mmCIF file of C-alpha atoms in Angstrom:
data_model
loop_
_atom_site.group_PDB
_atom_site.id
_atom_site.type_symbol
_atom_site.label_atom_id
_atom_site.label_comp_id
_atom_site.label_asym_id
_atom_site.label_seq_id
_atom_site.Cartn_x
_atom_site.Cartn_y
_atom_site.Cartn_z
ATOM 1 C CA UNK A 1221 0.003 0.003 -0.006
ATOM 2 C CA UNK A 1222 1.089 3.545 -0.666
ATOM 3 C CA UNK A 1223 0.394 6.773 1.199
ATOM 4 C CA UNK A 1224 -0.911 9.787 -0.699
ATOM 5 C CA UNK A 1225 2.712 11.020 -0.970
ATOM 6 C CA UNK A 1226 3.538 7.949 -3.051
ATOM 7 C CA UNK A 1227 5.846 6.419 -0.398
ATOM 8 C CA UNK A 1228 5.224 2.749 0.438
ATOM 9 C CA UNK A 1229 3.438 2.678 3.749
ATOM 10 C CA UNK A 1230 5.541 -0.076 5.249
ATOM 11 C CA UNK A 1231 8.819 1.724 4.396
ATOM 12 C CA UNK A 1232 7.530 5.047 5.697
ATOM 13 C CA UNK A 1233 6.301 3.625 8.964
ATOM 14 C CA UNK A 1234 9.563 1.665 9.564
ATOM 15 C CA UNK A 1235 11.612 4.778 9.191
ATOM 16 C CA UNK A 1236 9.152 6.821 11.317
ATOM 17 C CA UNK A 1237 8.956 4.133 14.000
ATOM 18 C CA UNK A 1238 12.707 3.953 14.496
ATOM 19 C CA UNK A 1239 13.164 7.713 14.632
ATOM 20 C CA UNK A 1240 10.163 8.242 16.893
ATOM 21 C CA UNK A 1241 11.339 5.528 19.285
ATOM 22 C CA UNK A 1242 14.748 7.157 19.583
ATOM 23 C CA UNK A 1243 13.110 10.526 20.175
ATOM 24 C CA UNK A 1244 10.999 9.104 22.991
ATOM 25 C CA UNK A 1245 14.149 7.665 24.567
ATOM 26 C CA UNK A 1246 15.871 11.037 24.361
ATOM 27 C CA UNK A 1247 12.905 12.921 25.856
ATOM 28 C CA UNK A 1248 12.654 10.156 28.552
ATOM 29 C CA UNK A 1249 16.269 10.836 29.529
ATOM 30 C CA UNK A 1250 15.519 14.551 29.802
ATOM 31 C CA UNK A 1251 12.373 14.001 31.812
ATOM 32 C CA UNK A 1252 14.110 11.418 33.968
ATOM 33 C CA UNK A 1253 16.686 14.007 34.996
ATOM 34 C CA UNK A 1254 13.920 16.564 35.375
ATOM 35 C CA UNK A 1255 11.909 14.181 37.555
ATOM 36 C CA UNK A 1256 14.793 13.848 39.986
ATOM 37 C CA UNK A 1257 15.222 17.611 40.181
ATOM 38 C CA UNK A 1258 11.432 18.051 40.636
ATOM 39 C CA UNK A 1259 11.340 15.483 43.458
ATOM 40 C CA UNK A 1260 14.122 17.221 45.390
ATOM 41 C CA UNK A 1261 12.743 20.721 44.741
ATOM 42 C CA UNK A 1262 9.137 19.811 45.556
ATOM 43 C CA UNK A 1263 10.106 18.249 48.811
ATOM 44 C CA UNK A 1264 12.141 21.286 49.896
ATOM 45 C CA UNK A 1265 9.456 23.741 48.682
ATOM 46 C CA UNK A 1266 6.551 21.971 50.370
ATOM 47 C CA UNK A 1267 8.438 21.614 53.603
ATOM 48 C CA UNK A 1268 9.516 25.269 53.839
ATOM 49 C CA UNK A 1269 6.638 27.236 52.302
ATOM 50 C CA UNK A 1270 3.291 27.866 53.978
ATOM 51 C CA UNK A 1271 0.029 27.157 52.066
ATOM 52 C CA UNK A 1272 -0.379 30.959 51.754
ATOM 53 C CA UNK A 1273 3.033 31.295 50.071
ATOM 54 C CA UNK A 1274 2.202 28.396 47.760
ATOM 55 C CA UNK A 1275 -1.040 30.134 46.947
ATOM 56 C CA UNK A 1276 0.392 33.465 45.838
ATOM 57 C CA UNK A 1277 2.626 31.796 43.318
ATOM 58 C CA UNK A 1278 -0.317 29.803 42.103
ATOM 59 C CA UNK A 1279 -2.483 32.882 41.677
ATOM 60 C CA UNK A 1280 0.224 34.810 39.857
ATOM 61 C CA UNK A 1281 0.631 31.793 37.628
ATOM 62 C CA UNK A 1282 -3.046 32.096 36.591
ATOM 63 C CA UNK A 1283 -2.453 35.606 35.206
ATOM 64 C CA UNK A 1284 0.795 34.670 33.507
ATOM 65 C CA UNK A 1285 -0.777 31.489 32.073
ATOM 66 C CA UNK A 1286 -3.639 33.494 30.573
ATOM 67 C CA UNK A 1287 -1.288 36.021 28.918
ATOM 68 C CA UNK A 1288 0.985 33.240 27.691
ATOM 69 C CA UNK A 1289 -1.640 32.290 25.090
ATOM 70 C CA UNK A 1290 -1.319 35.806 23.588
ATOM 71 C CA UNK A 1291 2.506 35.589 23.582
ATOM 72 C CA UNK A 1292 2.552 32.783 20.968
ATOM 73 C CA UNK A 1293 -0.907 32.379 19.327
ATOM 74 C CA UNK A 1294 0.252 29.046 18.013
ATOM 75 C CA UNK A 1295 2.988 30.548 15.850
ATOM 76 C CA UNK A 1296 5.499 27.918 17.042
ATOM 77 C CA UNK A 1297 3.214 25.023 16.243
ATOM 78 C CA UNK A 1298 2.297 26.540 12.867
ATOM 79 C CA UNK A 1299 5.997 26.812 11.949
ATOM 80 C CA UNK A 1300 6.716 23.213 13.083
ATOM 81 C CA UNK A 1301 3.905 21.662 10.984
ATOM 82 C CA UNK A 1302 4.803 23.540 7.753
ATOM 83 C CA UNK A 1303 5.875 21.119 4.975
ATOM 84 C CA UNK A 1304 8.774 23.480 4.203
ATOM 85 C CA UNK A 1305 10.266 26.284 6.268
ATOM 86 C CA UNK A 1306 12.970 28.544 4.761
ATOM 87 C CA UNK A 1307 14.900 31.179 6.644
ATOM 88 C CA UNK A 1308 12.516 33.967 5.640
ATOM 89 C CA UNK A 1309 9.468 32.048 6.998
ATOM 90 C CA UNK A 1310 11.304 31.133 10.199
ATOM 91 C CA UNK A 1311 12.365 34.757 10.752
ATOM 92 C CA UNK A 1312 8.782 35.876 10.080
ATOM 93 C CA UNK A 1313 7.612 33.516 12.806
ATOM 94 C CA UNK A 1314 10.343 34.889 15.134
ATOM 95 C CA UNK A 1315 9.271 38.473 14.420
ATOM 96 C CA UNK A 1316 5.667 37.621 15.253
ATOM 97 C CA UNK A 1317 6.790 35.910 18.404
ATOM 98 C CA UNK A 1318 8.733 39.018 19.494
ATOM 99 C CA UNK A 1319 5.707 41.304 18.897
ATOM 100 C CA UNK A 1320 3.289 38.970 20.687
ATOM 101 C CA UNK A 1321 5.580 38.277 23.671
ATOM 102 C CA UNK A 1322 6.273 41.984 24.118
ATOM 103 C CA UNK A 1323 2.564 42.613 24.153
ATOM 104 C CA UNK A 1324 2.016 39.955 26.834
ATOM 105 C CA UNK A 1325 4.848 41.445 28.838
ATOM 106 C CA UNK A 1326 3.269 44.898 28.781
ATOM 107 C CA UNK A 1327 -0.148 43.341 29.527
ATOM 108 C CA UNK A 1328 1.236 41.728 32.676
ATOM 109 C CA UNK A 1329 2.567 45.054 33.973
ATOM 110 C CA UNK A 1330 -0.816 46.724 33.246
ATOM 111 C CA UNK A 1331 -2.730 43.989 35.085
ATOM 112 C CA UNK A 1332 -0.393 43.738 38.086
ATOM 113 C CA UNK A 1333 -1.640 46.843 40.001
ATOM 114 C CA UNK A 1334 -5.152 45.509 40.042
ATOM 115 C CA UNK A 1335 -4.292 41.941 41.195
ATOM 116 C CA UNK A 1336 -4.854 42.785 44.898
ATOM 117 C CA UNK A 1337 -8.586 43.277 44.160
ATOM 118 C CA UNK A 1338 -8.914 39.589 43.466
ATOM 119 C CA UNK A 1339 -6.233 38.132 45.782
ATOM 120 C CA UNK A 1340 -5.438 39.559 49.175
ATOM 121 C CA UNK A 1341 -1.680 38.722 49.303
ATOM 122 C CA UNK A 1342 0.341 41.978 49.207
ATOM 123 C CA UNK A 1343 3.046 40.588 46.919
ATOM 124 C CA UNK A 1344 0.785 39.323 44.149
ATOM 125 C CA UNK A 1345 1.434 42.278 41.853
ATOM 126 C CA UNK A 1346 5.227 42.066 42.152
ATOM 127 C CA UNK A 1347 5.221 38.304 41.615
ATOM 128 C CA UNK A 1348 3.258 38.838 38.366
ATOM 129 C CA UNK A 1349 5.759 41.483 37.165
ATOM 130 C CA UNK A 1350 8.758 39.202 37.761
ATOM 131 C CA UNK A 1351 7.170 36.196 36.096
ATOM 132 C CA UNK A 1352 6.286 38.409 33.098
ATOM 133 C CA UNK A 1353 9.956 38.340 32.101
ATOM 134 C CA UNK A 1354 9.416 34.740 31.016
ATOM 135 C CA UNK A 1355 7.667 36.173 27.939
ATOM 136 C CA UNK A 1356 10.787 38.016 26.760
ATOM 137 C CA UNK A 1357 13.144 35.174 27.725
ATOM 138 C CA UNK A 1358 11.163 32.683 25.652
ATOM 139 C CA UNK A 1359 11.961 34.534 22.458
ATOM 140 C CA UNK A 1360 15.763 33.859 22.776
ATOM 141 C CA UNK A 1361 15.664 30.179 21.784
ATOM 142 C CA UNK A 1362 12.518 30.279 19.717
ATOM 143 C CA UNK A 1363 14.026 29.714 16.316
ATOM 144 C CA UNK A 1364 16.360 27.030 17.580
ATOM 145 C CA UNK A 1365 13.509 25.177 19.252
ATOM 146 C CA UNK A 1366 11.380 25.265 16.163
ATOM 147 C CA UNK A 1367 14.191 24.095 13.927
ATOM 148 C CA UNK A 1368 15.274 21.188 16.183
ATOM 149 C CA UNK A 1369 11.658 20.079 16.684
ATOM 150 C CA UNK A 1370 10.944 20.113 12.953
ATOM 151 C CA UNK A 1371 14.061 17.990 12.423
ATOM 152 C CA UNK A 1372 12.858 15.683 15.215
ATOM 153 C CA UNK A 1373 16.304 16.144 16.672
ATOM 154 C CA UNK A 1374 15.394 15.376 20.256
ATOM 155 C CA UNK A 1375 18.866 14.241 21.090
ATOM 156 C CA UNK A 1376 20.030 17.887 20.772
ATOM 157 C CA UNK A 1377 17.118 18.962 23.013
ATOM 158 C CA UNK A 1378 18.323 16.781 25.930
ATOM 159 C CA UNK A 1379 20.962 19.287 27.118
ATOM 160 C CA UNK A 1380 18.666 22.332 27.231
ATOM 161 C CA UNK A 1381 16.022 20.320 29.027
ATOM 162 C CA UNK A 1382 18.412 18.967 31.667
ATOM 163 C CA UNK A 1383 20.094 22.383 32.123
ATOM 164 C CA UNK A 1384 16.725 23.994 32.703
ATOM 165 C CA UNK A 1385 15.687 21.428 35.278
ATOM 166 C CA UNK A 1386 19.024 21.621 37.102
ATOM 167 C CA UNK A 1387 18.951 25.434 37.124
ATOM 168 C CA UNK A 1388 15.399 25.458 38.514
ATOM 169 C CA UNK A 1389 16.278 22.970 41.267
ATOM 170 C CA UNK A 1390 19.515 24.635 42.305
ATOM 171 C CA UNK A 1391 17.984 28.125 42.395
ATOM 172 C CA UNK A 1392 14.817 27.106 44.188
ATOM 173 C CA UNK A 1393 16.557 25.040 46.931
ATOM 174 C CA UNK A 1394 19.384 27.521 47.457
ATOM 175 C CA UNK A 1395 17.061 30.520 47.762
ATOM 176 C CA UNK A 1396 14.505 28.764 49.926
ATOM 177 C CA UNK A 1397 17.260 27.678 52.354
ATOM 178 C CA UNK A 1398 18.405 31.315 52.402
ATOM 179 C CA UNK A 1399 14.947 32.380 53.493
ATOM 180 C CA UNK A 1400 13.580 33.822 50.193
ATOM 181 C CA UNK A 1401 10.265 31.925 50.636
ATOM 182 C CA UNK A 1402 7.936 32.251 47.577
ATOM 183 C CA UNK A 1403 10.449 34.490 45.782
ATOM 184 C CA UNK A 1404 12.662 31.465 45.478
ATOM 185 C CA UNK A 1405 10.059 29.711 43.313
ATOM 186 C CA UNK A 1406 9.468 32.817 41.184
ATOM 187 C CA UNK A 1407 13.152 33.543 40.495
ATOM 188 C CA UNK A 1408 13.874 29.844 39.922
ATOM 189 C CA UNK A 1409 11.179 29.780 37.180
ATOM 190 C CA UNK A 1410 12.619 32.774 35.376
ATOM 191 C CA UNK A 1411 16.190 31.483 35.829
ATOM 192 C CA UNK A 1412 15.281 28.061 34.464
ATOM 193 C CA UNK A 1413 13.594 29.487 31.388
ATOM 194 C CA UNK A 1414 16.515 31.789 30.730
ATOM 195 C CA UNK A 1415 18.925 28.877 31.006
ATOM 196 C CA UNK A 1416 16.893 26.751 28.588
ATOM 197 C CA UNK A 1417 16.651 29.583 26.052
ATOM 198 C CA UNK A 1418 20.392 30.336 26.127
ATOM 199 C CA UNK A 1419 21.456 26.701 25.883
ATOM 200 C CA UNK A 1420 19.010 26.190 22.991
ATOM 201 C CA UNK A 1421 20.559 29.073 21.098
ATOM 202 C CA UNK A 1422 24.046 27.679 21.793
ATOM 203 C CA UNK A 1423 22.970 24.203 20.702
ATOM 204 C CA UNK A 1424 21.658 25.391 17.322
ATOM 205 C CA UNK A 1425 23.102 28.802 16.568
ATOM 206 C CA UNK A 1426 20.639 30.713 14.320
ATOM 207 C CA UNK A 1427 21.378 34.332 13.513
ATOM 208 C CA UNK A 1428 18.719 36.599 15.026
ATOM 209 C CA UNK A 1429 17.232 38.625 12.169
ATOM 210 C CA UNK A 1430 13.817 40.248 11.714
ATOM 211 C CA UNK A 1431 11.708 39.521 8.624
ATOM 212 C CA UNK A 1432 8.078 39.988 7.946
ATOM 213 C CA UNK A 1433 6.550 38.154 5.014
ATOM 214 C CA UNK A 1434 2.860 38.941 4.839
ATOM 215 C CA UNK A 1435 1.642 35.677 3.245
ATOM 216 C CA UNK A 1436 3.594 33.639 5.822
ATOM 217 C CA UNK A 1437 2.308 35.835 8.664
ATOM 218 C CA UNK A 1438 -1.249 35.391 7.472
ATOM 219 C CA UNK A 1439 -0.809 31.607 7.285
ATOM 220 C CA UNK A 1440 0.566 31.551 10.876
ATOM 221 C CA UNK A 1441 -2.255 33.633 12.159
ATOM 222 C CA UNK A 1442 -4.879 31.747 10.264
ATOM 223 C CA UNK A 1443 -3.599 28.586 11.968
ATOM 224 C CA UNK A 1444 -3.117 30.254 15.367
ATOM 225 C CA UNK A 1445 -6.184 32.417 15.889
ATOM 226 C CA UNK A 1446 -8.567 29.435 16.373
ATOM 227 C CA UNK A 1447 -5.855 27.915 18.508
ATOM 228 C CA UNK A 1448 -5.789 31.118 20.614
ATOM 229 C CA UNK A 1449 -9.466 30.853 21.221
ATOM 230 C CA UNK A 1450 -9.131 27.200 22.108
ATOM 231 C CA UNK A 1451 -6.146 27.931 24.357
ATOM 232 C CA UNK A 1452 -8.113 30.602 26.281
ATOM 233 C CA UNK A 1453 -10.999 28.166 26.754
ATOM 234 C CA UNK A 1454 -8.602 25.474 27.930
ATOM 235 C CA UNK A 1455 -7.085 28.013 30.287
ATOM 236 C CA UNK A 1456 -10.532 28.900 31.714
ATOM 237 C CA UNK A 1457 -11.300 25.196 32.160
ATOM 238 C CA UNK A 1458 -8.026 24.633 33.983
ATOM 239 C CA UNK A 1459 -7.961 27.856 36.046
ATOM 240 C CA UNK A 1460 -11.536 28.959 36.743
ATOM 241 C CA UNK A 1461 -11.504 26.776 39.862
ATOM 242 C CA UNK A 1462 -8.162 28.244 40.985
ATOM 243 C CA UNK A 1463 -9.384 31.802 40.515
ATOM 244 C CA UNK A 1464 -12.594 31.250 42.427
ATOM 245 C CA UNK A 1465 -10.886 29.438 45.266
ATOM 246 C CA UNK A 1466 -8.194 32.124 45.539
ATOM 247 C CA UNK A 1467 -10.513 35.110 45.351
ATOM 248 C CA UNK A 1468 -13.273 33.776 47.578
ATOM 249 C CA UNK A 1469 -11.515 31.394 50.030
ATOM 250 C CA UNK A 1470 -8.026 32.924 50.401
ATOM 251 C CA UNK A 1471 -4.448 32.087 49.716
ATOM 252 C CA UNK A 1472 -4.186 29.162 52.155
ATOM 253 C CA UNK A 1473 -7.103 27.233 50.529
ATOM 254 C CA UNK A 1474 -5.659 27.966 47.110
ATOM 255 C CA UNK A 1475 -2.367 26.646 48.286
ATOM 256 C CA UNK A 1476 -3.937 23.270 49.310
ATOM 257 C CA UNK A 1477 -5.809 23.076 45.986
ATOM 258 C CA UNK A 1478 -2.819 24.148 43.854
ATOM 259 C CA UNK A 1479 -0.660 21.481 45.482
ATOM 260 C CA UNK A 1480 -3.297 18.819 44.881
ATOM 261 C CA UNK A 1481 -3.726 19.855 41.268
ATOM 262 C CA UNK A 1482 0.033 19.946 40.698
ATOM 263 C CA UNK A 1483 0.532 16.373 41.785
ATOM 264 C CA UNK A 1484 -2.784 14.998 40.485
ATOM 265 C CA UNK A 1485 -1.893 16.214 36.986
ATOM 266 C CA UNK A 1486 1.878 15.662 37.307
ATOM 267 C CA UNK A 1487 1.845 12.584 35.203
ATOM 268 C CA UNK A 1488 -0.113 14.529 32.485
ATOM 269 C CA UNK A 1489 2.708 17.018 32.098
ATOM 270 C CA UNK A 1490 5.368 14.379 32.282
ATOM 271 C CA UNK A 1491 3.829 12.252 29.585
ATOM 272 C CA UNK A 1492 3.007 15.258 27.446
ATOM 273 C CA UNK A 1493 6.629 16.386 27.414
ATOM 274 C CA UNK A 1494 7.974 12.802 26.956
ATOM 275 C CA UNK A 1495 5.625 11.352 24.381
ATOM 276 C CA UNK A 1496 3.081 13.807 23.056
ATOM 277 C CA UNK A 1497 5.476 16.515 22.134
ATOM 278 C CA UNK A 1498 7.518 14.005 20.103
ATOM 279 C CA UNK A 1499 4.407 12.935 18.247
ATOM 280 C CA UNK A 1500 3.531 16.423 16.875
ATOM 281 C CA UNK A 1501 6.332 16.580 14.297
ATOM 282 C CA UNK A 1502 5.869 12.807 13.619
ATOM 283 C CA UNK A 1503 2.152 13.297 12.925
ATOM 284 C CA UNK A 1504 2.883 16.365 10.796
ATOM 285 C CA UNK A 1505 5.241 14.298 8.636
ATOM 286 C CA UNK A 1506 2.461 11.837 7.827
ATOM 287 C CA UNK A 1507 -0.496 14.239 7.958
ATOM 288 C CA UNK A 1508 -1.857 12.982 4.582
ATOM 289 C CA UNK A 1509 -1.729 9.326 5.570
ATOM 290 C CA UNK A 1510 -4.823 8.897 7.670
ATOM 291 C CA UNK A 1511 -4.394 5.184 8.251
ATOM 292 C CA UNK A 1512 -0.829 5.665 9.549
ATOM 293 C CA UNK A 1513 -1.920 8.520 11.820
ATOM 294 C CA UNK A 1514 -4.668 6.295 13.286
ATOM 295 C CA UNK A 1515 -2.210 3.517 14.090
ATOM 296 C CA UNK A 1516 0.225 5.856 15.709
ATOM 297 C CA UNK A 1517 -2.518 7.538 17.753
ATOM 298 C CA UNK A 1518 -3.769 4.267 19.122
ATOM 299 C CA UNK A 1519 -0.222 3.178 20.021
ATOM 300 C CA UNK A 1520 0.278 6.481 21.834
ATOM 301 C CA UNK A 1521 -2.907 6.129 23.845
ATOM 302 C CA UNK A 1522 -1.961 2.586 24.739
ATOM 303 C CA UNK A 1523 1.414 3.700 26.149
ATOM 304 C CA UNK A 1524 0.405 6.859 28.040
ATOM 305 C CA UNK A 1525 -2.807 5.339 29.378
ATOM 306 C CA UNK A 1526 -0.960 2.372 30.883
ATOM 307 C CA UNK A 1527 1.661 4.543 32.563
ATOM 308 C CA UNK A 1528 -0.907 7.044 33.909
ATOM 309 C CA UNK A 1529 -3.162 4.371 35.369
ATOM 310 C CA UNK A 1530 -0.263 2.715 37.248
ATOM 311 C CA UNK A 1531 1.274 5.973 38.517
ATOM 312 C CA UNK A 1532 -1.964 7.798 39.558
ATOM 313 C CA UNK A 1533 -3.485 4.674 41.209
ATOM 314 C CA UNK A 1534 -0.324 4.286 43.277
ATOM 315 C CA UNK A 1535 -0.511 7.975 44.304
ATOM 316 C CA UNK A 1536 -4.223 7.584 45.088
ATOM 317 C CA UNK A 1537 -3.521 4.572 47.300
ATOM 318 C CA UNK A 1538 -0.654 6.356 49.186
ATOM 319 C CA UNK A 1539 -2.094 9.865 49.496
ATOM 320 C CA UNK A 1540 -1.727 10.108 53.283
ATOM 321 C CA UNK A 1541 1.950 8.961 53.272
ATOM 322 C CA UNK A 1542 2.771 11.266 50.357
ATOM 323 C CA UNK A 1543 1.274 14.381 52.005
ATOM 324 C CA UNK A 1544 2.579 13.656 55.515
ATOM 325 C CA UNK A 1545 5.993 12.042 54.998
ATOM 326 C CA UNK A 1546 7.210 13.262 51.609
ATOM 327 C CA UNK A 1547 5.747 16.791 51.504
ATOM 328 C CA UNK A 1548 4.994 17.465 55.148
ATOM 329 C CA UNK A 1549 8.200 16.229 56.775
ATOM 330 C CA UNK A 1550 6.173 14.201 59.194
ATOM 331 C CA UNK A 1551 3.543 16.852 59.894
ATOM 332 C CA UNK A 1552 -0.090 17.079 58.760
ATOM 333 C CA UNK A 1553 0.114 20.644 57.253
ATOM 334 C CA UNK A 1554 -0.852 19.382 53.813
ATOM 335 C CA UNK A 1555 -3.540 16.909 54.855
ATOM 336 C CA UNK A 1556 -6.420 19.289 53.998
ATOM 337 C CA UNK A 1557 -5.380 18.713 50.356
ATOM 338 C CA UNK A 1558 -6.013 14.935 50.597
ATOM 339 C CA UNK A 1559 -9.570 14.754 49.265
ATOM 340 C CA UNK A 1560 -8.760 17.033 46.344
ATOM 341 C CA UNK A 1561 -5.681 15.038 45.477
ATOM 342 C CA UNK A 1562 -7.586 11.752 45.409
ATOM 343 C CA UNK A 1563 -10.185 13.189 43.043
ATOM 344 C CA UNK A 1564 -7.560 14.775 40.841
ATOM 345 C CA UNK A 1565 -5.677 11.493 40.573
ATOM 346 C CA UNK A 1566 -8.669 10.188 38.696
ATOM 347 C CA UNK A 1567 -8.860 13.300 36.652
ATOM 348 C CA UNK A 1568 -5.218 12.896 35.701
ATOM 349 C CA UNK A 1569 -5.863 9.482 34.170
ATOM 350 C CA UNK A 1570 -8.803 10.824 32.056
ATOM 351 C CA UNK A 1571 -6.773 13.777 30.880
ATOM 352 C CA UNK A 1572 -3.786 11.732 29.836
ATOM 353 C CA UNK A 1573 -5.869 9.468 27.626
ATOM 354 C CA UNK A 1574 -7.490 12.430 25.761
ATOM 355 C CA UNK A 1575 -4.523 14.758 25.260
ATOM 356 C CA UNK A 1576 -2.917 12.803 22.306
ATOM 357 C CA UNK A 1577 -5.914 13.876 20.219
ATOM 358 C CA UNK A 1578 -4.521 17.447 20.115
ATOM 359 C CA UNK A 1579 -1.471 16.336 18.058
ATOM 360 C CA UNK A 1580 -3.739 14.865 15.415
ATOM 361 C CA UNK A 1581 -5.758 18.052 15.264
ATOM 362 C CA UNK A 1582 -2.641 20.296 15.048
ATOM 363 C CA UNK A 1583 -1.093 18.061 12.346
ATOM 364 C CA UNK A 1584 -4.242 18.292 10.191
ATOM 365 C CA UNK A 1585 -4.573 22.049 10.878
ATOM 366 C CA UNK A 1586 -8.116 21.437 12.249
ATOM 367 C CA UNK A 1587 -7.793 24.024 14.997
ATOM 368 C CA UNK A 1588 -11.394 25.101 14.701
ATOM 369 C CA UNK A 1589 -12.435 21.569 15.753
ATOM 370 C CA UNK A 1590 -10.369 21.957 18.899
ATOM 371 C CA UNK A 1591 -11.997 25.318 19.529
ATOM 372 C CA UNK A 1592 -15.513 23.844 19.357
ATOM 373 C CA UNK A 1593 -14.604 20.935 21.626
ATOM 374 C CA UNK A 1594 -13.066 23.183 24.240
ATOM 375 C CA UNK A 1595 -16.037 25.576 24.055
ATOM 376 C CA UNK A 1596 -18.261 22.560 24.953
ATOM 377 C CA UNK A 1597 -16.010 21.578 27.816
ATOM 378 C CA UNK A 1598 -15.823 25.135 29.119
ATOM 379 C CA UNK A 1599 -19.627 25.425 28.987
ATOM 380 C CA UNK A 1600 -20.084 22.270 30.966
ATOM 381 C CA UNK A 1601 -17.591 23.337 33.634
ATOM 382 C CA UNK A 1602 -19.099 26.783 33.976
ATOM 383 C CA UNK A 1603 -22.574 25.224 34.340
ATOM 384 C CA UNK A 1604 -21.362 22.818 37.051
ATOM 385 C CA UNK A 1605 -19.422 25.556 38.944
#
C-alpha cells in the first residue's frame, strides 16, 4: 500500500517508528533528570513554604498563564507543521513571536496593579511583574527550538532540558534555604527558562534577524487564531477553579488546592513532554496518511494510558503517606489537600488518555475543531461551577 505522498506505507512507517522511538528515549532521559530535580525541589518547597506562600505563586501563575496564550498564538506549532520552512518564513515567525511576547509582557505590567482586588496577598502584583519576564526570555531560543523540533532532533534537546531542570532545582533550593520563601520559586522559574533559552541558542546557533513576509504571517495567524480561542477556553477550564478558590476562600485554601492539582496532573505534564511533544512533528510528517496517523494515535494512547493508570493509582492509594511524609516532613500541614488530590488522581488518568488527540488536530490544521470541543468543555464546567 502507498500513502498519498507515493511512499510505500511499510517503508515510511519503519523509518518513522525507529526515529520516533529514539526521540521518545531522548525525551525520557531529559524527563528522567527533570523528575529527579522536581522530586528534590518539591520536597524542599513543600516543607519550607506555607500554604499561603504556595497560593500566591499559584494565583500569579493564573495571570501569566492567561497572557501566555497571547505571547505565542500558536506561531511555534504553525511553523513546526509547515511542509517547508525557509529562513524567511522562520524569521517571520520569530518576528511575530517578538511582537506577541512583548505585548504579553506589557499586559502583565498593566494587570499587576489590580491583582490585589482579586487576591489579598500583598506581593501578588510584584510576583506577576517578575514572572512576566518569562515572555521575553522565551524569544531567545525560539528559532532554535522550532528548527530542532521540525528536524525531530530530540537528542539535541536533551541538554537544554536537563540544564533548565538543574537550574530550577539549584536556584529554588538555594534561595529557599536562604529564606527567600515564595520568591525562590518565582526567581527559579525565570532562571530556568533563561537557562533553557540560552542553551537552545548555543545548541543550534541561528542568527537573530527580523523579517516579515505577509503571506507567511497570514498563514501563521490563520492557523493560530482558532488555537488562541481554544487555548483561552482550555485556560479557563483549567484555572476557573483556582481563580474562584483564591479570590473567595483565600491564599491558604488555594495553596492546598494548587498542590493537589500539581501532583494529580503531574503525570499529564510528564507524559505530554515525553511522548506527546515527540508525536507532533511525527504526525505532521504523515499528515496526509490517515491510516498511519490512526495506528500511531492508538499506540500512543496505549502507552500513556498504561503509565498514567499505574502511577496515579499508586498515588491515590498512598495519598496520606505522600502528604505527611514526603511533602509534610512528618507533619499534617498538607492533609487538607487529601480529598482534592484523590479526586484529581482520577482526573489525571482521564486527561492523559485524551490529550494525544490534540497532536492529530494540530497536524491536520483542524484548530477550529479543537476550539469547538473546548467551548463545549468550558460550557459544561461553567454550568457545574
